[in-house]
mmCIF file of C-alpha atoms in Angstrom:
data_model
loop_
_atom_site.group_PDB
_atom_site.id
_atom_site.type_symbol
_atom_site.label_atom_id
_atom_site.label_comp_id
_atom_site.label_asym_id
_atom_site.label_seq_id
_atom_site.Cartn_x
_atom_site.Cartn_y
_atom_site.Cartn_z
ATOM 1 C CA MET A 23 105.800 -57.926 83.834
ATOM 2 C CA ILE A 24 104.088 -57.632 87.208
ATOM 3 C CA ALA A 25 105.299 -54.013 87.484
ATOM 4 C CA ILE A 26 103.800 -53.226 84.078
ATOM 5 C CA ASP A 27 100.416 -54.672 85.113
ATOM 6 C CA VAL A 28 100.397 -52.664 88.324
ATOM 7 C CA GLU A 29 101.288 -49.500 86.433
ATOM 8 C CA ALA A 30 98.559 -50.146 83.888
ATOM 9 C CA ARG A 31 96.033 -50.848 86.620
ATOM 10 C CA LEU A 32 96.965 -47.651 88.436
ATOM 11 C CA HIS A 33 96.699 -45.700 85.188
ATOM 12 C CA GLY A 34 93.241 -47.142 84.549
ATOM 13 C CA GLU A 35 92.057 -46.371 88.064
ATOM 14 C CA SER A 36 93.357 -42.794 87.763
ATOM 15 C CA LYS A 37 91.540 -42.368 84.470
ATOM 16 C CA ALA A 38 88.307 -43.715 85.981
ATOM 17 C CA ILE A 39 88.610 -41.359 88.935
ATOM 18 C CA GLU A 40 89.192 -38.451 86.562
ATOM 19 C CA GLU A 41 86.130 -39.426 84.513
ATOM 20 C CA ASP A 42 84.063 -39.626 87.702
ATOM 21 C CA HIS A 43 85.198 -36.136 88.663
ATOM 22 C CA ILE A 44 84.236 -34.835 85.220
ATOM 23 C CA LEU A 45 80.834 -36.508 85.474
ATOM 24 C CA ILE A 46 80.193 -35.100 88.985
ATOM 25 C CA LYS A 47 81.289 -31.658 87.824
ATOM 26 C CA ALA A 48 78.954 -31.873 84.819
ATOM 27 C CA ARG A 49 76.058 -32.933 87.019
ATOM 28 C CA ARG A 50 76.715 -30.036 89.354
ATOM 29 C CA THR A 51 76.803 -27.620 86.427
ATOM 30 C CA LEU A 52 73.517 -28.990 85.113
ATOM 31 C CA THR A 53 71.947 -28.654 88.569
ATOM 32 C CA VAL A 54 73.063 -25.018 88.840
ATOM 33 C CA LEU A 55 71.844 -24.247 85.333
ATOM 34 C CA SER A 56 68.500 -25.884 86.075
ATOM 35 C CA ALA A 57 68.145 -23.843 89.253
ATOM 36 C CA ILE A 58 68.968 -20.630 87.396
ATOM 37 C CA PHE A 59 66.473 -21.532 84.662
ATOM 38 C CA PHE A 60 63.810 -22.256 87.286
ATOM 39 C CA ILE A 61 64.429 -18.926 89.058
ATOM 40 C CA VAL A 62 64.363 -16.955 85.798
ATOM 41 C CA LEU A 63 61.221 -18.738 84.634
ATOM 42 C CA ASN A 64 59.476 -18.127 87.943
ATOM 43 C CA GLY A 65 60.513 -14.466 87.846
ATOM 44 C CA GLN A 66 59.099 -14.091 84.358
ATOM 45 C CA LEU A 67 55.851 -15.763 85.421
ATOM 46 C CA ALA A 68 55.624 -13.529 88.492
ATOM 47 C CA GLN A 69 56.181 -10.455 86.346
ATOM 48 C CA ALA A 70 53.548 -11.635 83.903
ATOM 49 C CA GLN A 71 51.075 -12.299 86.709
ATOM 50 C CA ASP A 72 51.864 -8.922 88.287
ATOM 51 C CA GLY A 73 51.361 -7.235 84.930
ATOM 52 C CA ASN A 74 47.931 -8.854 84.625
ATOM 53 C CA LYS A 75 46.862 -7.830 88.138
ATOM 54 C CA LEU A 76 44.082 -5.266 88.299
ATOM 55 C CA ARG A 77 45.734 -2.264 89.885
ATOM 56 C CA ILE A 78 43.510 0.661 90.839
ATOM 57 C CA GLY A 79 44.553 4.056 92.186
ATOM 58 C CA PHE A 80 42.479 5.950 94.738
ATOM 59 C CA SER A 81 43.615 9.575 95.050
ATOM 60 C CA ILE A 82 42.072 11.319 98.068
ATOM 61 C CA GLU A 83 42.312 15.084 98.401
ATOM 62 C CA ASP A 84 42.716 15.152 102.187
ATOM 63 C CA MET A 85 42.311 12.406 104.782
ATOM 64 C CA LYS A 86 41.681 14.774 107.683
ATOM 65 C CA GLY A 87 38.421 14.201 109.475
ATOM 66 C CA GLU A 88 36.326 11.071 109.770
ATOM 67 C CA ARG A 89 34.692 10.719 106.395
ATOM 68 C CA TRP A 90 37.315 9.739 103.834
ATOM 69 C CA GLN A 91 39.029 7.035 105.891
ATOM 70 C CA THR A 92 35.718 5.177 106.000
ATOM 71 C CA ASP A 93 35.396 5.514 102.212
ATOM 72 C CA LEU A 94 38.911 4.198 101.641
ATOM 73 C CA ASN A 95 38.515 1.228 103.990
ATOM 74 C CA SER A 96 35.268 0.138 102.330
ATOM 75 C CA PHE A 97 36.691 0.659 98.846
ATOM 76 C CA GLU A 98 39.852 -1.357 99.561
ATOM 77 C CA GLU A 99 37.925 -4.229 101.128
ATOM 78 C CA LYS A 100 35.546 -4.535 98.182
ATOM 79 C CA ALA A 101 38.307 -4.175 95.582
ATOM 80 C CA LYS A 102 40.311 -6.919 97.289
ATOM 81 C CA GLN A 103 37.286 -9.228 97.213
ATOM 82 C CA LEU A 104 37.079 -8.605 93.471
ATOM 83 C CA GLY A 105 40.767 -9.434 92.964
ATOM 84 C CA ALA A 106 42.125 -5.915 92.565
ATOM 85 C CA GLU A 107 45.047 -4.193 94.250
ATOM 86 C CA VAL A 108 44.529 -0.617 95.482
ATOM 87 C CA ILE A 109 47.193 2.090 95.599
ATOM 88 C CA SER A 110 45.955 5.038 97.655
ATOM 89 C CA SER A 111 47.319 8.488 98.428
ATOM 90 C CA ASP A 112 46.503 11.442 100.670
ATOM 91 C CA ALA A 113 47.222 14.867 99.165
ATOM 92 C CA GLY A 114 46.735 16.766 102.425
ATOM 93 C CA GLY A 115 44.649 19.418 100.682
ATOM 94 C CA ASP A 116 47.454 20.326 98.265
ATOM 95 C CA ASP A 117 46.542 20.429 94.551
ATOM 96 C CA GLU A 118 50.142 20.136 93.342
ATOM 97 C CA ARG A 119 50.822 17.193 95.632
ATOM 98 C CA GLN A 120 47.677 15.455 94.413
ATOM 99 C CA PHE A 121 48.745 15.979 90.797
ATOM 100 C CA GLN A 122 52.178 14.460 91.509
ATOM 101 C CA GLN A 123 50.624 11.537 93.380
ATOM 102 C CA VAL A 124 48.332 10.841 90.442
ATOM 103 C CA LYS A 125 51.307 10.851 88.063
ATOM 104 C CA ASP A 126 53.122 8.432 90.388
ATOM 105 C CA MET A 127 50.129 6.101 90.361
ATOM 106 C CA ILE A 128 50.011 6.178 86.568
ATOM 107 C CA GLN A 129 53.728 5.340 86.505
ATOM 108 C CA ALA A 130 53.036 2.425 88.884
ATOM 109 C CA GLY A 131 50.751 0.865 86.282
ATOM 110 C CA ILE A 132 47.206 1.525 87.480
ATOM 111 C CA LYS A 133 44.452 0.678 85.029
ATOM 112 C CA VAL A 134 41.816 2.888 86.669
ATOM 113 C CA LEU A 135 42.109 6.094 88.686
ATOM 114 C CA VAL A 136 39.439 6.872 91.278
ATOM 115 C CA LEU A 137 39.825 10.588 91.890
ATOM 116 C CA LEU A 138 38.439 12.569 94.816
ATOM 117 C CA PRO A 139 39.667 16.045 93.827
ATOM 118 C CA HIS A 140 40.671 18.856 96.155
ATOM 119 C CA ASP A 141 39.794 21.443 93.529
ATOM 120 C CA PRO A 142 37.384 19.977 90.920
ATOM 121 C CA THR A 143 38.452 22.597 88.359
ATOM 122 C CA MET A 144 42.212 22.210 88.702
ATOM 123 C CA ALA A 145 41.830 18.426 88.736
ATOM 124 C CA SER A 146 41.082 18.332 84.989
ATOM 125 C CA ARG A 147 44.848 18.120 84.315
ATOM 126 C CA MET A 148 44.971 14.937 86.413
ATOM 127 C CA VAL A 149 42.266 13.424 84.248
ATOM 128 C CA ASP A 150 44.174 14.489 81.114
ATOM 129 C CA ALA A 151 47.367 12.840 82.417
ATOM 130 C CA ALA A 152 45.487 9.617 83.123
ATOM 131 C CA LYS A 153 43.707 9.542 79.774
ATOM 132 C CA SER A 154 46.970 10.117 77.887
ATOM 133 C CA ALA A 155 48.241 6.909 79.528
ATOM 134 C CA ASN A 156 45.028 5.016 78.655
ATOM 135 C CA VAL A 157 43.942 4.992 82.302
ATOM 136 C CA LYS A 158 40.201 5.168 82.947
ATOM 137 C CA VAL A 159 38.988 7.747 85.495
ATOM 138 C CA ILE A 160 36.133 7.660 88.000
ATOM 139 C CA SER A 161 35.308 10.996 89.608
ATOM 140 C CA TYR A 162 34.454 10.146 93.213
ATOM 141 C CA ASP A 163 31.940 12.137 95.267
ATOM 142 C CA ARG A 164 32.959 15.396 93.549
ATOM 143 C CA LEU A 165 32.718 15.902 89.821
ATOM 144 C CA VAL A 166 35.892 16.997 88.042
ATOM 145 C CA GLN A 167 34.937 19.906 85.810
ATOM 146 C CA ASN A 168 35.725 20.283 82.078
ATOM 147 C CA SER A 169 37.302 16.855 81.788
ATOM 148 C CA GLY A 170 36.841 13.520 80.072
ATOM 149 C CA VAL A 171 36.092 11.390 83.138
ATOM 150 C CA ASP A 172 34.532 8.004 82.418
ATOM 151 C CA LEU A 173 32.153 7.855 85.386
ATOM 152 C CA TYR A 174 30.890 9.947 88.301
ATOM 153 C CA VAL A 175 29.739 8.259 91.530
ATOM 154 C CA SER A 176 28.153 10.373 94.243
ATOM 155 C CA PHE A 177 24.975 11.299 96.040
ATOM 156 C CA ASP A 178 22.406 13.706 94.648
ATOM 157 C CA ARG A 179 23.712 17.084 95.845
ATOM 158 C CA LEU A 180 20.521 18.892 94.862
ATOM 159 C CA GLU A 181 18.505 16.494 97.002
ATOM 160 C CA ILE A 182 20.903 16.938 99.947
ATOM 161 C CA GLY A 183 20.651 20.740 99.805
ATOM 162 C CA ARG A 184 16.885 20.604 99.584
ATOM 163 C CA MET A 185 16.671 18.143 102.495
ATOM 164 C CA GLN A 186 18.756 20.405 104.706
ATOM 165 C CA ALA A 187 16.690 23.540 104.033
ATOM 166 C CA GLU A 188 13.308 21.788 104.044
ATOM 167 C CA TYR A 189 13.930 20.251 107.463
ATOM 168 C CA LEU A 190 14.966 23.573 108.968
ATOM 169 C CA VAL A 191 12.006 25.557 107.589
ATOM 170 C CA ARG A 192 9.675 23.001 109.152
ATOM 171 C CA ARG A 193 11.345 23.712 112.490
ATOM 172 C CA ALA A 194 11.810 27.448 111.963
ATOM 173 C CA PRO A 195 9.468 28.805 109.245
ATOM 174 C CA LYS A 196 10.196 32.395 110.240
ATOM 175 C CA GLY A 197 13.190 34.369 111.445
ATOM 176 C CA ASN A 198 16.831 35.180 110.681
ATOM 177 C CA TYR A 199 18.832 32.550 108.787
ATOM 178 C CA VAL A 200 22.569 32.051 108.382
ATOM 179 C CA LEU A 201 23.907 30.068 105.398
ATOM 180 C CA ILE A 202 27.387 28.548 105.726
ATOM 181 C CA ALA A 203 28.509 26.939 102.471
ATOM 182 C CA GLY A 204 31.638 24.941 101.677
ATOM 183 C CA SER A 205 34.747 25.797 99.699
ATOM 184 C CA PRO A 206 34.226 28.506 97.053
ATOM 185 C CA SER A 207 36.257 26.442 94.576
ATOM 186 C CA ALA A 208 34.102 23.318 94.994
ATOM 187 C CA GLU A 209 31.273 22.833 92.519
ATOM 188 C CA ASP A 210 29.438 20.611 95.003
ATOM 189 C CA ALA A 211 29.443 23.457 97.540
ATOM 190 C CA LYS A 212 27.729 25.731 95.019
ATOM 191 C CA THR A 213 25.226 23.025 94.093
ATOM 192 C CA LEU A 214 24.289 22.532 97.747
ATOM 193 C CA HIS A 215 23.994 26.272 98.359
ATOM 194 C CA ASP A 216 21.789 26.839 95.321
ATOM 195 C CA ALA A 217 19.506 23.936 96.276
ATOM 196 C CA GLN A 218 19.155 25.324 99.802
ATOM 197 C CA LEU A 219 18.245 28.767 98.460
ATOM 198 C CA SER A 220 15.667 27.282 96.075
ATOM 199 C CA VAL A 221 13.757 26.007 99.118
ATOM 200 C CA LEU A 222 14.189 29.189 101.156
ATOM 201 C CA GLN A 223 13.363 31.656 98.367
ATOM 202 C CA PRO A 224 9.552 31.584 98.697
ATOM 203 C CA TYR A 225 9.905 32.271 102.445
ATOM 204 C CA ILE A 226 12.373 35.072 101.698
ATOM 205 C CA ASP A 227 10.043 36.581 99.088
ATOM 206 C CA ARG A 228 7.194 36.878 101.579
ATOM 207 C CA SER A 229 9.557 38.184 104.285
ATOM 208 C CA ASP A 230 9.058 35.211 106.614
ATOM 209 C CA ILE A 231 12.769 34.429 106.446
ATOM 210 C CA LYS A 232 15.617 36.924 106.268
ATOM 211 C CA VAL A 233 19.122 35.721 105.343
ATOM 212 C CA ILE A 234 21.397 37.852 107.521
ATOM 213 C CA ALA A 235 24.673 36.101 106.613
ATOM 214 C CA ASP A 236 25.540 33.963 103.597
ATOM 215 C CA GLY A 237 29.051 32.896 102.649
ATOM 216 C CA TYR A 238 31.413 30.205 101.423
ATOM 217 C CA THR A 239 34.085 28.761 103.705
ATOM 218 C CA LYS A 240 37.717 28.132 102.787
ATOM 219 C CA ASP A 241 38.431 24.403 102.472
ATOM 220 C CA TRP A 242 35.276 23.515 104.454
ATOM 221 C CA LEU A 243 37.143 24.446 107.648
ATOM 222 C CA ALA A 244 35.219 24.314 110.925
ATOM 223 C CA SER A 245 37.401 27.125 112.272
ATOM 224 C CA GLU A 246 36.273 29.380 109.424
ATOM 225 C CA ALA A 247 32.636 28.492 110.090
ATOM 226 C CA TYR A 248 33.152 29.346 113.759
ATOM 227 C CA LEU A 249 34.473 32.828 112.940
ATOM 228 C CA PHE A 250 31.731 33.400 110.363
ATOM 229 C CA MET A 251 29.094 32.413 112.917
ATOM 230 C CA LEU A 252 30.527 34.707 115.591
ATOM 231 C CA LYS A 253 30.170 37.664 113.223
ATOM 232 C CA ALA A 254 26.611 36.668 112.331
ATOM 233 C CA ILE A 255 25.617 36.384 116.003
ATOM 234 C CA ASP A 256 27.109 39.790 116.696
ATOM 235 C CA SER A 257 25.404 41.461 113.737
ATOM 236 C CA ALA A 258 21.998 39.980 114.625
ATOM 237 C CA GLN A 259 22.500 40.480 118.363
ATOM 238 C CA GLY A 260 21.835 36.789 118.859
ATOM 239 C CA ASN A 261 18.475 36.838 117.072
ATOM 240 C CA ILE A 262 18.972 33.792 114.835
ATOM 241 C CA ALA A 263 16.402 31.104 114.012
ATOM 242 C CA ALA A 264 18.452 28.669 111.924
ATOM 243 C CA VAL A 265 21.870 27.891 110.462
ATOM 244 C CA VAL A 266 21.987 26.047 107.149
ATOM 245 C CA ALA A 267 25.443 24.457 107.441
ATOM 246 C CA SER A 268 26.403 22.422 104.380
ATOM 247 C CA ASN A 269 28.288 19.704 106.270
ATOM 248 C CA ASP A 270 28.913 18.501 109.818
ATOM 249 C CA GLY A 271 32.314 20.142 110.119
ATOM 250 C CA LEU A 272 30.794 23.542 109.359
ATOM 251 C CA ALA A 273 27.888 22.770 111.680
ATOM 252 C CA GLY A 274 30.345 21.951 114.470
ATOM 253 C CA GLY A 275 32.097 25.293 114.045
ATOM 254 C CA ALA A 276 28.772 27.122 114.111
ATOM 255 C CA ILE A 277 27.564 25.223 117.182
ATOM 256 C CA GLN A 278 30.735 26.152 119.072
ATOM 257 C CA ALA A 279 30.010 29.829 118.435
ATOM 258 C CA LEU A 280 26.380 29.333 119.480
ATOM 259 C CA ARG A 281 27.503 27.616 122.707
ATOM 260 C CA GLU A 282 29.665 30.573 123.615
ATOM 261 C CA HIS A 283 26.581 32.791 123.396
ATOM 262 C CA ASN A 284 24.247 30.341 125.190
ATOM 263 C CA LEU A 285 22.328 29.773 121.946
ATOM 264 C CA ALA A 286 23.173 26.101 121.323
ATOM 265 C CA GLY A 287 19.975 24.067 121.227
ATOM 266 C CA LYS A 288 17.879 27.202 120.638
ATOM 267 C CA VAL A 289 18.894 27.559 116.976
ATOM 268 C CA ALA A 290 18.103 24.926 114.328
ATOM 269 C CA VAL A 291 21.298 23.662 112.602
ATOM 270 C CA SER A 292 21.669 21.348 109.604
ATOM 271 C CA GLY A 293 24.646 19.231 108.561
ATOM 272 C CA GLN A 294 25.862 16.474 106.276
ATOM 273 C CA ASP A 295 27.978 13.281 106.596
ATOM 274 C CA ALA A 296 26.657 11.853 109.909
ATOM 275 C CA ASP A 297 30.045 12.277 111.602
ATOM 276 C CA LEU A 298 30.187 10.907 115.146
ATOM 277 C CA ALA A 299 30.486 14.383 116.678
ATOM 278 C CA ALA A 300 27.410 15.514 114.727
ATOM 279 C CA VAL A 301 25.339 12.495 115.761
ATOM 280 C CA ILE A 302 26.282 13.196 119.392
ATOM 281 C CA CYS A 303 25.198 16.835 118.945
ATOM 282 C CA ILE A 304 21.894 15.647 117.476
ATOM 283 C CA ALA A 305 21.355 13.404 120.510
ATOM 284 C CA GLN A 306 22.161 16.397 122.751
ATOM 285 C CA GLY A 307 19.806 18.663 120.813
ATOM 286 C CA THR A 308 22.430 21.183 119.690
ATOM 287 C CA GLN A 309 22.297 20.043 116.041
ATOM 288 C CA THR A 310 18.917 19.494 114.427
ATOM 289 C CA MET A 311 19.724 17.073 111.635
ATOM 290 C CA THR A 312 22.414 15.695 109.360
ATOM 291 C CA VAL A 313 22.239 14.101 105.954
ATOM 292 C CA TYR A 314 23.567 10.561 106.043
ATOM 293 C CA LYS A 315 25.048 9.256 102.844
ATOM 294 C CA PRO A 316 25.526 5.471 103.080
ATOM 295 C CA ILE A 317 29.137 5.924 101.996
ATOM 296 C CA MET A 318 30.007 2.261 102.326
ATOM 297 C CA ASN A 319 27.521 1.701 99.493
ATOM 298 C CA GLU A 320 29.167 4.506 97.522
ATOM 299 C CA ALA A 321 32.675 3.119 98.036
ATOM 300 C CA GLU A 322 31.702 -0.474 97.297
ATOM 301 C CA ARG A 323 29.754 0.491 94.182
ATOM 302 C CA THR A 324 32.730 2.531 92.978
ATOM 303 C CA ALA A 325 35.066 -0.432 93.530
ATOM 304 C CA GLU A 326 32.760 -2.647 91.470
ATOM 305 C CA GLU A 327 32.660 -0.109 88.630
ATOM 306 C CA ALA A 328 36.449 0.398 88.782
ATOM 307 C CA VAL A 329 37.001 -3.329 88.331
ATOM 308 C CA ARG A 330 34.571 -3.358 85.409
ATOM 309 C CA LEU A 331 36.497 -0.549 83.739
ATOM 310 C CA ALA A 332 39.821 -2.270 84.413
ATOM 311 C CA LYS A 333 38.487 -5.373 82.645
ATOM 312 C CA GLY A 334 37.323 -3.331 79.672
ATOM 313 C CA GLU A 335 33.651 -3.738 80.525
ATOM 314 C CA LYS A 336 30.908 -1.112 80.452
ATOM 315 C CA THR A 337 29.863 0.659 83.630
ATOM 316 C CA HIS A 338 26.344 0.411 85.041
ATOM 317 C CA SER A 339 25.419 4.108 85.219
ATOM 318 C CA ASP A 340 21.967 5.501 85.997
ATOM 319 C CA GLY A 341 22.126 8.564 83.765
ATOM 320 C CA THR A 342 24.437 11.444 82.849
ATOM 321 C CA ILE A 343 25.538 14.777 84.267
ATOM 322 C CA SER A 344 27.331 17.640 82.497
ATOM 323 C CA ASN A 345 30.761 18.715 83.749
ATOM 324 C CA GLY A 346 31.086 21.592 81.287
ATOM 325 C CA LYS A 347 32.816 19.485 78.645
ATOM 326 C CA ILE A 348 30.903 16.234 78.265
ATOM 327 C CA LYS A 349 27.870 14.448 79.635
ATOM 328 C CA VAL A 350 29.452 12.112 82.173
ATOM 329 C CA PRO A 351 27.832 8.727 82.912
ATOM 330 C CA ALA A 352 26.706 8.996 86.530
ATOM 331 C CA ILE A 353 25.568 6.913 89.473
ATOM 332 C CA MET A 354 23.598 9.044 91.935
ATOM 333 C CA LEU A 355 22.854 7.382 95.270
ATOM 334 C CA LYS A 356 20.051 8.347 97.665
ATOM 335 C CA PRO A 357 20.819 10.322 100.861
ATOM 336 C CA VAL A 358 18.946 9.919 104.175
ATOM 337 C CA ALA A 359 17.946 12.585 106.716
ATOM 338 C CA VAL A 360 19.041 11.702 110.270
ATOM 339 C CA THR A 361 17.387 13.159 113.362
ATOM 340 C CA ARG A 362 17.324 12.103 116.999
ATOM 341 C CA ASP A 363 14.282 9.916 116.257
ATOM 342 C CA ASN A 364 15.973 7.684 113.668
ATOM 343 C CA ILE A 365 19.629 7.473 114.744
ATOM 344 C CA LYS A 366 19.223 3.772 115.619
ATOM 345 C CA THR A 367 17.433 2.853 112.387
ATOM 346 C CA THR A 368 19.906 4.629 110.089
ATOM 347 C CA VAL A 369 23.557 5.137 111.015
ATOM 348 C CA VAL A 370 23.561 2.586 113.861
ATOM 349 C CA LYS A 371 21.673 -0.073 111.919
ATOM 350 C CA ASP A 372 24.116 0.260 109.006
ATOM 351 C CA GLY A 373 27.115 -0.003 111.334
ATOM 352 C CA PHE A 374 28.294 3.461 110.326
ATOM 353 C CA GLN A 375 28.239 4.564 113.982
ATOM 354 C CA THR A 376 27.760 2.513 117.153
ATOM 355 C CA LEU A 377 25.466 3.133 120.104
ATOM 356 C CA LYS A 378 28.423 2.635 122.420
ATOM 357 C CA SER A 379 30.496 5.396 120.798
ATOM 358 C CA ILE A 380 27.497 7.736 120.756
ATOM 359 C CA ASN A 381 26.273 7.090 124.289
ATOM 360 C CA GLN A 382 29.642 7.151 126.030
ATOM 361 C CA ALA A 383 29.819 10.880 125.195
ATOM 362 C CA LEU A 384 26.352 11.574 126.614
ATOM 363 C CA PRO A 385 24.883 11.860 130.121
ATOM 364 C CA GLU A 386 22.335 9.182 131.053
ATOM 365 C CA ASP A 387 19.270 11.324 130.289
ATOM 366 C CA GLN A 388 20.452 12.072 126.720
ATOM 367 C CA GLN A 389 21.570 8.600 125.696
ATOM 368 C CA ILE A 390 19.944 6.786 122.790
ATOM 369 C CA LYS A 391 18.092 3.741 124.084
#
């Protein structure tokens, strides 16, 4: 009888232990399942949040030089403040690469494409690719031709060209002029050139000014401007009054050629962009002026408009401009002429350049005080 009780007790204890094991195993299974559910749920939420994030693409034709890095930095900072993520790319001056980069951005889920085109004519296919994927497009600084872009943000090119020529004719109302324009494929280069000529034409008509050399420059290259200027100096035997260079890179190439012929500082030279090297040349007296475009304003305004478009809101344009296909809503910002007299109150005041970076390249007697 005692043996039976012991056996029964042992059987009961074994059964209880087995039930405990089953219960522990069940709890463990529930814990694992809960963890898996939590991970899956969080992943789905993260994907949903990521899908709702405002993603904007900024395609830049070529990051060489000083200008476009400043644009990108200002654009990214403002977009981030507004809650948007920026995907940027540098095409290195290659139209096919830029087209592929734009397609990659579209695939990555951008809602808006900000496009600074290498060739404004060829770039229409990039706009078409974006529009077919319901991606809005802002044409940045250069207007994409024959396309359905949603907005154009830039500075008034006609005003820039006029400012360049008007300043030079005040300094040199008579004499031989050289015109160095930008890329022949860039509509903005033609706009600048035509605006410059509109100012010079009355002086040309009365024979006060003679244009001895006038040409476009492949890809806005300073090296091309240098060679062009050497030929002009040779043909005019050094008798040159002014060089209407459409941007600071071209001006720098021209000034190098003038230096080699001991003409730097004796010939009036225009520019555009207020690059550091150009501002230093202005302080030295080898470049006469540059046109400063407060590009941080341009980049920040573009970021604001890109976020509006991404949210389905209307842009705040000032007017329209034709690109050969449609009248594009446009925001045209005001440029500023920079000379030695106002370096401190323009580019330095805005933080675009610093006195330290300017003056460290100058001897004591040329420094900006």
